[in-house]
């Protein structure tokens, strides 16, 4: 049994849209749970069609101890405000730091987050997490199929699993797949290889 932290944030940025994603938008309940942290995360996502829900279910079935971090989402809009991103990142980093020993991390991300001050929101978040936990802890990430996967995201995550359907009927399945890939890494299965091609 491994000790695995789970968390993330979701935002699909359209830089041409008129309204920016503020912190208040990530706190709102709008077809998905509002900002949830720690013990409140599991009841908030239970039964909701989300990647993190599928990941948690799969990790439980695999017998792992799950450490809840935080999760939030906002309606697609223009850039995430600097204030909102920095709050989201700070909470995740704080919770990882206080989680104690971790064997792995699962993150539910969109992959197309653009911030007022950053073009690659997910890449920056992964960079900060890697700087905190080091290279030995595997990080598995689920993504939307509309993700703009960057070289930094590829370099910093051990697993990137994206939706395969549109409409996205496989959100939970994708989270579960990312969780199973993380489990396989922890068990030493493989070999695993990463590859990326821009089209």
PDB file of C-alpha atoms in Angstrom:
ATOM      1  CA  UNK A   1       0.000   0.000   0.000  1.00  0.00           C
ATOM      2  CA  UNK A   2       1.308   3.424  -0.973  1.00  0.00           C
ATOM      3  CA  UNK A   3       0.452   6.866   0.378  1.00  0.00           C
ATOM      4  CA  UNK A   4      -0.821   8.987  -2.500  1.00  0.00           C
ATOM      5  CA  UNK A   5      -1.910  12.637  -2.453  1.00  0.00           C
ATOM      6  CA  UNK A   6      -4.729  13.727  -4.771  1.00  0.00           C
ATOM      7  CA  UNK A   7      -5.793  17.212  -5.832  1.00  0.00           C
ATOM      8  CA  UNK A   8      -5.842  19.650  -8.713  1.00  0.00           C
ATOM      9  CA  UNK A   9      -7.645  22.457 -10.484  1.00  0.00           C
ATOM     10  CA  UNK A  10      -9.513  22.792 -13.758  1.00  0.00           C
ATOM     11  CA  UNK A  11      -9.698  25.760 -16.113  1.00  0.00           C
ATOM     12  CA  UNK A  12     -10.019  25.920 -19.883  1.00  0.00           C
ATOM     13  CA  UNK A  13      -8.727  29.344 -20.874  1.00  0.00           C
ATOM     14  CA  UNK A  14      -9.904  31.221 -23.950  1.00  0.00           C
ATOM     15  CA  UNK A  15      -7.657  34.278 -24.073  1.00  0.00           C
ATOM     16  CA  UNK A  16     -10.140  36.059 -26.380  1.00  0.00           C
ATOM     17  CA  UNK A  17     -13.020  35.825 -23.888  1.00  0.00           C
ATOM     18  CA  UNK A  18     -14.087  39.040 -22.110  1.00  0.00           C
ATOM     19  CA  UNK A  19     -14.079  37.898 -18.459  1.00  0.00           C
ATOM     20  CA  UNK A  20     -11.157  36.616 -16.397  1.00  0.00           C
ATOM     21  CA  UNK A  21     -11.337  33.740 -13.908  1.00  0.00           C
ATOM     22  CA  UNK A  22     -11.202  35.187 -10.404  1.00  0.00           C
ATOM     23  CA  UNK A  23     -10.728  33.354  -7.117  1.00  0.00           C
ATOM     24  CA  UNK A  24     -14.461  33.744  -6.430  1.00  0.00           C
ATOM     25  CA  UNK A  25     -15.240  31.760  -9.591  1.00  0.00           C
ATOM     26  CA  UNK A  26     -13.158  28.831  -8.320  1.00  0.00           C
ATOM     27  CA  UNK A  27     -15.050  28.928  -5.015  1.00  0.00           C
ATOM     28  CA  UNK A  28     -18.472  28.706  -6.705  1.00  0.00           C
ATOM     29  CA  UNK A  29     -20.489  25.526  -7.132  1.00  0.00           C
ATOM     30  CA  UNK A  30     -21.419  25.428 -10.832  1.00  0.00           C
ATOM     31  CA  UNK A  31     -22.107  21.938 -12.174  1.00  0.00           C
ATOM     32  CA  UNK A  32     -19.102  20.743 -10.159  1.00  0.00           C
ATOM     33  CA  UNK A  33     -18.063  21.243  -6.537  1.00  0.00           C
ATOM     34  CA  UNK A  34     -16.707  24.558  -5.379  1.00  0.00           C
ATOM     35  CA  UNK A  35     -13.240  24.835  -3.872  1.00  0.00           C
ATOM     36  CA  UNK A  36     -12.799  21.806  -1.609  1.00  0.00           C
ATOM     37  CA  UNK A  37      -9.870  21.017   0.644  1.00  0.00           C
ATOM     38  CA  UNK A  38      -8.751  18.272   2.987  1.00  0.00           C
ATOM     39  CA  UNK A  39     -11.458  16.104   4.521  1.00  0.00           C
ATOM     40  CA  UNK A  40     -14.231  17.954   2.675  1.00  0.00           C
ATOM     41  CA  UNK A  41     -12.802  16.901  -0.711  1.00  0.00           C
ATOM     42  CA  UNK A  42     -14.034  13.288  -0.772  1.00  0.00           C
ATOM     43  CA  UNK A  43     -17.709  13.991   0.019  1.00  0.00           C
ATOM     44  CA  UNK A  44     -17.662  16.956  -2.388  1.00  0.00           C
ATOM     45  CA  UNK A  45     -16.572  14.861  -5.393  1.00  0.00           C
ATOM     46  CA  UNK A  46     -18.416  11.641  -4.583  1.00  0.00           C
ATOM     47  CA  UNK A  47     -20.715  10.658  -7.451  1.00  0.00           C
ATOM     48  CA  UNK A  48     -19.611  13.629  -9.590  1.00  0.00           C
ATOM     49  CA  UNK A  49     -18.389  12.897 -13.131  1.00  0.00           C
ATOM     50  CA  UNK A  50     -14.799  14.114 -12.686  1.00  0.00           C
ATOM     51  CA  UNK A  51     -11.332  12.660 -13.306  1.00  0.00           C
ATOM     52  CA  UNK A  52     -10.399  12.998  -9.640  1.00  0.00           C
ATOM     53  CA  UNK A  53     -13.472  10.960  -8.670  1.00  0.00           C
ATOM     54  CA  UNK A  54     -12.375   8.114 -10.932  1.00  0.00           C
ATOM     55  CA  UNK A  55      -8.830   8.346  -9.607  1.00  0.00           C
ATOM     56  CA  UNK A  56      -9.935   8.172  -5.974  1.00  0.00           C
ATOM     57  CA  UNK A  57     -12.169   5.167  -6.681  1.00  0.00           C
ATOM     58  CA  UNK A  58      -9.343   3.354  -8.494  1.00  0.00           C
ATOM     59  CA  UNK A  59      -6.785   4.111  -5.778  1.00  0.00           C
ATOM     60  CA  UNK A  60      -9.185   2.811  -3.125  1.00  0.00           C
ATOM     61  CA  UNK A  61      -9.720  -0.400  -5.103  1.00  0.00           C
ATOM     62  CA  UNK A  62      -5.946  -0.799  -5.367  1.00  0.00           C
ATOM     63  CA  UNK A  63      -5.646  -0.516  -1.590  1.00  0.00           C
ATOM     64  CA  UNK A  64      -3.701   2.729  -1.340  1.00  0.00           C
ATOM     65  CA  UNK A  65      -3.965   5.348   1.394  1.00  0.00           C
ATOM     66  CA  UNK A  66      -5.303   8.540  -0.177  1.00  0.00           C
ATOM     67  CA  UNK A  67      -4.310  11.956   1.153  1.00  0.00           C
ATOM     68  CA  UNK A  68      -6.746  14.701   0.068  1.00  0.00           C
ATOM     69  CA  UNK A  69      -5.222  18.012  -1.010  1.00  0.00           C
ATOM     70  CA  UNK A  70      -7.503  20.587  -2.668  1.00  0.00           C
ATOM     71  CA  UNK A  71      -9.531  20.723  -5.875  1.00  0.00           C
ATOM     72  CA  UNK A  72     -11.408  23.487  -7.680  1.00  0.00           C
ATOM     73  CA  UNK A  73     -12.689  24.478 -11.100  1.00  0.00           C
ATOM     74  CA  UNK A  74     -14.009  27.566 -12.854  1.00  0.00           C
ATOM     75  CA  UNK A  75     -16.137  28.055 -15.943  1.00  0.00           C
ATOM     76  CA  UNK A  76     -14.111  28.492 -19.155  1.00  0.00           C
ATOM     77  CA  UNK A  77     -13.188  32.148 -19.543  1.00  0.00           C
ATOM     78  CA  UNK A  78     -10.273  34.434 -20.275  1.00  0.00           C
ATOM     79  CA  UNK A  79      -7.040  34.352 -18.248  1.00  0.00           C
ATOM     80  CA  UNK A  80      -6.937  33.158 -14.653  1.00  0.00           C
ATOM     81  CA  UNK A  81      -6.119  36.154 -12.499  1.00  0.00           C
ATOM     82  CA  UNK A  82      -2.718  36.165 -10.845  1.00  0.00           C
ATOM     83  CA  UNK A  83      -4.421  36.271  -7.449  1.00  0.00           C
ATOM     84  CA  UNK A  84      -6.520  33.167  -8.195  1.00  0.00           C
ATOM     85  CA  UNK A  85      -3.643  31.087  -9.543  1.00  0.00           C
ATOM     86  CA  UNK A  86      -1.315  32.020  -6.713  1.00  0.00           C
ATOM     87  CA  UNK A  87      -3.955  31.097  -4.128  1.00  0.00           C
ATOM     88  CA  UNK A  88      -4.626  27.734  -5.805  1.00  0.00           C
ATOM     89  CA  UNK A  89      -0.922  26.934  -6.076  1.00  0.00           C
ATOM     90  CA  UNK A  90      -0.159  28.060  -2.516  1.00  0.00           C
ATOM     91  CA  UNK A  91      -2.866  25.852  -1.011  1.00  0.00           C
ATOM     92  CA  UNK A  92      -1.745  22.785  -2.977  1.00  0.00           C
ATOM     93  CA  UNK A  93       1.892  23.326  -2.025  1.00  0.00           C
ATOM     94  CA  UNK A  94       1.006  23.944   1.623  1.00  0.00           C
ATOM     95  CA  UNK A  95      -1.072  20.763   1.772  1.00  0.00           C
ATOM     96  CA  UNK A  96       1.664  18.693   0.111  1.00  0.00           C
ATOM     97  CA  UNK A  97       4.203  20.076   2.584  1.00  0.00           C
ATOM     98  CA  UNK A  98       2.016  19.157   5.561  1.00  0.00           C
ATOM     99  CA  UNK A  99       0.968  15.742   4.212  1.00  0.00           C
ATOM    100  CA  UNK A 100       3.926  13.873   5.648  1.00  0.00           C
ATOM    101  CA  UNK A 101       5.524  11.006   3.740  1.00  0.00           C
ATOM    102  CA  UNK A 102       4.128  10.570   0.218  1.00  0.00           C
ATOM    103  CA  UNK A 103       4.838   7.809  -2.291  1.00  0.00           C
ATOM    104  CA  UNK A 104       3.054   9.477  -5.207  1.00  0.00           C
ATOM    105  CA  UNK A 105       0.887  12.384  -6.327  1.00  0.00           C
ATOM    106  CA  UNK A 106      -2.157  12.403  -8.621  1.00  0.00           C
ATOM    107  CA  UNK A 107      -3.293  15.736 -10.091  1.00  0.00           C
ATOM    108  CA  UNK A 108      -6.546  16.434 -11.924  1.00  0.00           C
ATOM    109  CA  UNK A 109      -5.639  19.261 -14.325  1.00  0.00           C
ATOM    110  CA  UNK A 110      -7.151  20.604 -17.538  1.00  0.00           C
ATOM    111  CA  UNK A 111      -3.986  21.384 -19.460  1.00  0.00           C
ATOM    112  CA  UNK A 112      -5.095  24.655 -21.048  1.00  0.00           C
ATOM    113  CA  UNK A 113      -4.766  27.097 -18.160  1.00  0.00           C
ATOM    114  CA  UNK A 114      -3.353  30.503 -19.061  1.00  0.00           C
ATOM    115  CA  UNK A 115      -2.854  33.080 -16.310  1.00  0.00           C
ATOM    116  CA  UNK A 116      -2.410  36.843 -16.329  1.00  0.00           C
ATOM    117  CA  UNK A 117       1.260  36.356 -15.477  1.00  0.00           C
ATOM    118  CA  UNK A 118       1.928  32.856 -16.897  1.00  0.00           C
ATOM    119  CA  UNK A 119       1.264  31.226 -20.258  1.00  0.00           C
ATOM    120  CA  UNK A 120       1.574  27.675 -18.895  1.00  0.00           C
ATOM    121  CA  UNK A 121      -0.373  27.418 -15.646  1.00  0.00           C
ATOM    122  CA  UNK A 122      -0.103  23.644 -15.320  1.00  0.00           C
ATOM    123  CA  UNK A 123       3.586  23.627 -16.200  1.00  0.00           C
ATOM    124  CA  UNK A 124       4.302  26.255 -13.552  1.00  0.00           C
ATOM    125  CA  UNK A 125       2.307  24.365 -10.932  1.00  0.00           C
ATOM    126  CA  UNK A 126       4.194  21.157 -11.742  1.00  0.00           C
ATOM    127  CA  UNK A 127       7.507  23.048 -11.578  1.00  0.00           C
ATOM    128  CA  UNK A 128       6.717  24.312  -8.077  1.00  0.00           C
ATOM    129  CA  UNK A 129       5.576  20.897  -6.883  1.00  0.00           C
ATOM    130  CA  UNK A 130       8.709  19.232  -8.293  1.00  0.00           C
ATOM    131  CA  UNK A 131      10.883  21.839  -6.589  1.00  0.00           C
ATOM    132  CA  UNK A 132       9.197  20.955  -3.305  1.00  0.00           C
ATOM    133  CA  UNK A 133       9.026  17.133  -3.483  1.00  0.00           C
ATOM    134  CA  UNK A 134      12.045  16.352  -5.665  1.00  0.00           C
ATOM    135  CA  UNK A 135      12.362  13.930  -8.557  1.00  0.00           C
ATOM    136  CA  UNK A 136      11.848  10.644  -6.721  1.00  0.00           C
ATOM    137  CA  UNK A 137       8.084  10.967  -6.135  1.00  0.00           C
ATOM    138  CA  UNK A 138       6.072  10.038  -9.250  1.00  0.00           C
ATOM    139  CA  UNK A 139       3.412  12.502 -10.389  1.00  0.00           C
ATOM    140  CA  UNK A 140       0.479  11.300 -12.492  1.00  0.00           C
ATOM    141  CA  UNK A 141      -1.768  13.841 -14.226  1.00  0.00           C
ATOM    142  CA  UNK A 142      -5.101  13.515 -15.995  1.00  0.00           C
ATOM    143  CA  UNK A 143      -5.854  16.079 -18.712  1.00  0.00           C
ATOM    144  CA  UNK A 144      -8.659  17.276 -20.948  1.00  0.00           C
ATOM    145  CA  UNK A 145      -8.217  16.346 -24.608  1.00  0.00           C
ATOM    146  CA  UNK A 146      -8.093  20.095 -25.317  1.00  0.00           C
ATOM    147  CA  UNK A 147      -4.912  20.381 -23.244  1.00  0.00           C
ATOM    148  CA  UNK A 148      -2.026  22.399 -24.628  1.00  0.00           C
ATOM    149  CA  UNK A 149       0.708  20.014 -23.493  1.00  0.00           C
ATOM    150  CA  UNK A 150       4.026  21.815 -23.079  1.00  0.00           C
ATOM    151  CA  UNK A 151       7.569  20.492 -22.924  1.00  0.00           C
ATOM    152  CA  UNK A 152       7.686  21.506 -19.266  1.00  0.00           C
ATOM    153  CA  UNK A 153       4.568  19.468 -18.478  1.00  0.00           C
ATOM    154  CA  UNK A 154       6.095  16.468 -20.257  1.00  0.00           C
ATOM    155  CA  UNK A 155       9.374  16.815 -18.394  1.00  0.00           C
ATOM    156  CA  UNK A 156       7.885  17.293 -14.928  1.00  0.00           C
ATOM    157  CA  UNK A 157       5.054  14.728 -14.892  1.00  0.00           C
ATOM    158  CA  UNK A 158       5.687  10.997 -14.978  1.00  0.00           C
ATOM    159  CA  UNK A 159       2.241  10.240 -16.432  1.00  0.00           C
ATOM    160  CA  UNK A 160      -0.070  12.373 -18.599  1.00  0.00           C
ATOM    161  CA  UNK A 161      -3.412  10.726 -19.436  1.00  0.00           C
ATOM    162  CA  UNK A 162      -5.994  12.652 -21.478  1.00  0.00           C
ATOM    163  CA  UNK A 163      -9.692  12.180 -22.210  1.00  0.00           C
ATOM    164  CA  UNK A 164     -10.335  10.201 -25.384  1.00  0.00           C
ATOM    165  CA  UNK A 165     -13.921  11.266 -26.037  1.00  0.00           C
ATOM    166  CA  UNK A 166     -15.846  14.396 -26.980  1.00  0.00           C
ATOM    167  CA  UNK A 167     -18.300  14.958 -25.392  1.00  0.00           C
ATOM    168  CA  UNK A 168     -16.150  13.986 -22.420  1.00  0.00           C
ATOM    169  CA  UNK A 169     -17.965  10.857 -21.242  1.00  0.00           C
ATOM    170  CA  UNK A 170     -14.704   9.305 -20.010  1.00  0.00           C
ATOM    171  CA  UNK A 171     -13.631  11.798 -17.344  1.00  0.00           C
ATOM    172  CA  UNK A 172     -13.823   9.285 -14.514  1.00  0.00           C
ATOM    173  CA  UNK A 173     -12.239   6.584 -16.664  1.00  0.00           C
ATOM    174  CA  UNK A 174      -9.328   8.904 -17.456  1.00  0.00           C
ATOM    175  CA  UNK A 175      -8.701   9.668 -13.800  1.00  0.00           C
ATOM    176  CA  UNK A 176      -8.838   5.948 -13.027  1.00  0.00           C
ATOM    177  CA  UNK A 177      -6.385   5.212 -15.851  1.00  0.00           C
ATOM    178  CA  UNK A 178      -3.962   7.841 -14.530  1.00  0.00           C
ATOM    179  CA  UNK A 179      -4.281   6.302 -11.057  1.00  0.00           C
ATOM    180  CA  UNK A 180      -3.583   2.795 -12.383  1.00  0.00           C
ATOM    181  CA  UNK A 181      -0.553   4.065 -14.291  1.00  0.00           C
ATOM    182  CA  UNK A 182       0.715   5.655 -11.074  1.00  0.00           C
ATOM    183  CA  UNK A 183       0.172   2.344  -9.286  1.00  0.00           C
ATOM    184  CA  UNK A 184       2.130   0.528 -12.009  1.00  0.00           C
ATOM    185  CA  UNK A 185       5.015   2.978 -11.628  1.00  0.00           C
ATOM    186  CA  UNK A 186       5.083   2.437  -7.882  1.00  0.00           C
ATOM    187  CA  UNK A 187       5.118  -1.331  -8.387  1.00  0.00           C
ATOM    188  CA  UNK A 188       8.092  -1.046 -10.725  1.00  0.00           C
ATOM    189  CA  UNK A 189       6.208  -2.308 -13.758  1.00  0.00           C
ATOM    190  CA  UNK A 190       7.240  -1.123 -17.182  1.00  0.00           C
ATOM    191  CA  UNK A 191       9.379  -0.018 -18.835  1.00  0.00           C
ATOM    192  CA  UNK A 192       7.546   3.271 -19.369  1.00  0.00           C
ATOM    193  CA  UNK A 193       8.433   5.857 -21.981  1.00  0.00           C
ATOM    194  CA  UNK A 194       7.156   9.366 -22.640  1.00  0.00           C
ATOM    195  CA  UNK A 195       6.786  10.792 -26.128  1.00  0.00           C
ATOM    196  CA  UNK A 196       5.336  14.007 -27.506  1.00  0.00           C
ATOM    197  CA  UNK A 197       4.659  15.253 -31.012  1.00  0.00           C
ATOM    198  CA  UNK A 198       3.213  18.679 -31.805  1.00  0.00           C
ATOM    199  CA  UNK A 199       0.776  18.695 -34.714  1.00  0.00           C
TER     200      UNK A 199
END
